[in-house]
């Protein structure tokens, strides 16, 4: 039963149903436990039916949308190529594009390089500083032995 519950929590409904069925086939003697497993099986069954109905509805809506707006071959090719037309970076290019009749696509600029390495270095330094502070705190908190000739020996403080 526990295996079925784990599979159910992991959203592996088919495996959970099989585990629960196997548990029921082993003939557990406790009627309360059998009823609990049968309830879990019923919940899994209803969840599977709900998901199937939602999938069928989504498929129906997608087919209906395609029927209303059939995509021609050119738009599919353009979507596959994922062409992006951006605003030009320089004003002279923008004015030239405004006076031109033909559409002009500019080359997309590369995004700024990732700075993850900077944060990695900062993190390593922060962890090192924290470890050093903890080490110093632990060493300083340890009781020290009295040094010969100190006043601590005379008045009994150490």
Short mmCIF file of C-alpha atoms in Angstrom, two decimals:
data_model
loop_
_atom_site.label_atom_id
_atom_site.label_comp_id
_atom_site.label_asym_id
_atom_site.label_seq_id
_atom_site.Cartn_x
_atom_site.Cartn_y
_atom_site.Cartn_z
CA UNK A 1 0.00 0.00 0.00
CA UNK A 2 2.83 2.42 0.84
CA UNK A 3 4.41 1.85 -2.56
CA UNK A 4 1.13 2.79 -4.22
CA UNK A 5 0.86 5.95 -2.11
CA UNK A 6 4.41 6.98 -3.05
CA UNK A 7 3.73 6.41 -6.74
CA UNK A 8 0.51 8.36 -6.44
CA UNK A 9 2.34 11.33 -4.85
CA UNK A 10 4.91 11.16 -7.67
CA UNK A 11 2.00 11.43 -10.14
CA UNK A 12 2.67 7.95 -11.55
CA UNK A 13 -1.00 6.99 -11.55
CA UNK A 14 -0.73 3.86 -13.70
CA UNK A 15 1.99 2.40 -11.47
CA UNK A 16 0.06 3.35 -8.34
CA UNK A 17 -3.07 1.60 -9.64
CA UNK A 18 -1.05 -1.55 -10.33
CA UNK A 19 0.52 -1.45 -6.85
CA UNK A 20 -2.86 -0.99 -5.18
CA UNK A 21 -4.35 -3.84 -7.23
CA UNK A 22 -1.43 -6.09 -6.29
CA UNK A 23 -1.97 -5.17 -2.64
CA UNK A 24 -5.66 -6.08 -2.87
CA UNK A 25 -4.73 -9.38 -4.58
CA UNK A 26 -2.57 -10.28 -1.57
CA UNK A 27 -5.83 -10.44 0.47
CA UNK A 28 -5.13 -8.15 3.42
CA UNK A 29 -7.18 -9.20 6.44
CA UNK A 30 -8.03 -5.70 7.69
CA UNK A 31 -11.35 -4.57 6.12
CA UNK A 32 -10.66 -0.91 6.95
CA UNK A 33 -7.37 -1.08 5.07
CA UNK A 34 -9.03 -2.78 2.08
CA UNK A 35 -11.66 -0.02 1.97
CA UNK A 36 -8.95 2.66 2.10
CA UNK A 37 -7.08 1.06 -0.82
CA UNK A 38 -10.30 0.71 -2.83
CA UNK A 39 -11.04 4.41 -2.23
CA UNK A 40 -7.55 5.30 -3.43
CA UNK A 41 -8.08 3.19 -6.55
CA UNK A 42 -11.38 4.98 -7.21
CA UNK A 43 -9.68 8.38 -6.84
CA UNK A 44 -6.92 7.34 -9.24
CA UNK A 45 -9.50 6.13 -11.75
CA UNK A 46 -11.47 9.39 -11.59
CA UNK A 47 -8.25 11.46 -11.92
CA UNK A 48 -7.21 9.48 -15.00
CA UNK A 49 -10.66 10.00 -16.55
CA UNK A 50 -10.52 13.73 -15.77
CA UNK A 51 -7.09 14.06 -17.39
CA UNK A 52 -8.21 12.11 -20.44
CA UNK A 53 -11.27 14.35 -20.83
CA UNK A 54 -9.10 17.47 -20.50
CA UNK A 55 -6.70 16.14 -23.13
CA UNK A 56 -9.55 15.34 -25.52
CA UNK A 57 -11.01 18.84 -25.00
CA UNK A 58 -7.64 20.50 -25.62
CA UNK A 59 -7.18 18.45 -28.79
CA UNK A 60 -10.68 19.41 -29.94
CA UNK A 61 -10.02 23.12 -29.36
CA UNK A 62 -6.68 22.92 -31.18
CA UNK A 63 -8.30 21.19 -34.16
CA UNK A 64 -11.12 23.75 -34.21
CA UNK A 65 -8.65 26.63 -34.13
CA UNK A 66 -6.69 25.11 -37.02
CA UNK A 67 -9.91 24.66 -38.97
CA UNK A 68 -10.81 28.33 -38.47
CA UNK A 69 -7.32 29.64 -39.27
CA UNK A 70 -5.49 27.17 -41.47
CA UNK A 71 -1.78 27.89 -41.56
CA UNK A 72 -0.33 28.06 -45.05
CA UNK A 73 3.07 26.62 -45.95
CA UNK A 74 4.85 30.02 -45.96
CA UNK A 75 3.80 30.90 -42.43
CA UNK A 76 4.90 27.46 -41.20
CA UNK A 77 8.30 27.94 -42.83
CA UNK A 78 8.67 31.41 -41.33
CA UNK A 79 7.68 30.14 -37.91
CA UNK A 80 10.15 27.30 -38.16
CA UNK A 81 12.96 29.67 -39.12
CA UNK A 82 11.99 31.96 -36.22
CA UNK A 83 12.98 35.14 -38.00
CA UNK A 84 13.07 38.17 -35.77
CA UNK A 85 12.93 41.73 -37.00
CA UNK A 86 14.34 44.13 -34.46
CA UNK A 87 14.54 47.88 -34.19
CA UNK A 88 17.84 49.16 -35.60
CA UNK A 89 20.37 50.35 -33.05
CA UNK A 90 21.48 53.45 -34.99
CA UNK A 91 19.10 56.35 -35.85
CA UNK A 92 20.51 56.67 -39.40
CA UNK A 93 19.56 53.07 -40.10
CA UNK A 94 16.08 53.74 -38.70
CA UNK A 95 15.56 56.74 -41.00
CA UNK A 96 16.85 54.78 -44.01
CA UNK A 97 14.44 51.97 -43.16
CA UNK A 98 11.57 54.46 -42.84
CA UNK A 99 12.17 55.89 -46.31
CA UNK A 100 12.67 52.49 -47.90
CA UNK A 101 9.66 50.65 -49.26
CA UNK A 102 11.07 47.15 -48.85
CA UNK A 103 11.06 45.63 -45.38
CA UNK A 104 14.54 45.34 -43.94
CA UNK A 105 15.45 42.84 -41.27
CA UNK A 106 18.31 43.75 -38.98
CA UNK A 107 20.64 41.19 -37.50
CA UNK A 108 19.82 40.44 -33.92
CA UNK A 109 22.61 41.49 -31.57
CA UNK A 110 24.04 38.92 -29.21
CA UNK A 111 22.82 39.23 -25.65
CA UNK A 112 25.27 40.31 -23.00
CA UNK A 113 27.55 37.50 -21.84
CA UNK A 114 26.61 35.69 -18.69
CA UNK A 115 28.16 36.88 -15.46
CA UNK A 116 27.59 33.67 -13.54
CA UNK A 117 31.30 33.25 -12.91
CA UNK A 118 31.35 36.54 -11.01
CA UNK A 119 28.67 35.29 -8.64
CA UNK A 120 30.49 31.98 -8.27
CA UNK A 121 33.66 33.79 -7.16
CA UNK A 122 31.70 36.03 -4.78
CA UNK A 123 29.99 32.97 -3.29
CA UNK A 124 33.29 31.16 -2.75
CA UNK A 125 34.76 34.24 -1.06
CA UNK A 126 31.70 34.65 1.18
CA UNK A 127 31.82 30.99 2.24
CA UNK A 128 35.56 31.28 2.94
CA UNK A 129 35.03 34.40 5.06
CA UNK A 130 32.24 32.73 7.02
CA UNK A 131 34.33 29.61 7.62
CA UNK A 132 37.26 31.75 8.82
CA UNK A 133 35.04 33.71 11.20
CA UNK A 134 33.59 30.52 12.66
CA UNK A 135 37.05 29.01 13.11
CA UNK A 136 38.35 32.10 14.89
CA UNK A 137 35.25 32.20 17.09
CA UNK A 138 35.64 28.55 18.09
CA UNK A 139 39.36 28.95 18.84
CA UNK A 140 38.83 32.11 20.89
CA UNK A 141 35.99 30.58 22.88
CA UNK A 142 38.17 27.71 24.12
CA UNK A 143 39.49 28.16 27.67
CA UNK A 144 43.16 28.96 27.65
CA UNK A 145 45.62 27.62 30.19
CA UNK A 146 47.30 30.05 32.54
CA UNK A 147 50.74 31.17 31.53
CA UNK A 148 53.50 30.95 34.09
CA UNK A 149 53.99 34.19 35.88
CA UNK A 150 50.52 35.52 35.25
CA UNK A 151 48.41 37.06 37.99
CA UNK A 152 45.74 34.47 37.28
CA UNK A 153 47.77 31.90 39.17
CA UNK A 154 48.09 34.07 42.26
CA UNK A 155 44.52 35.12 42.81
CA UNK A 156 42.97 31.76 41.66
CA UNK A 157 41.16 32.96 38.58
CA UNK A 158 42.63 30.22 36.42
#
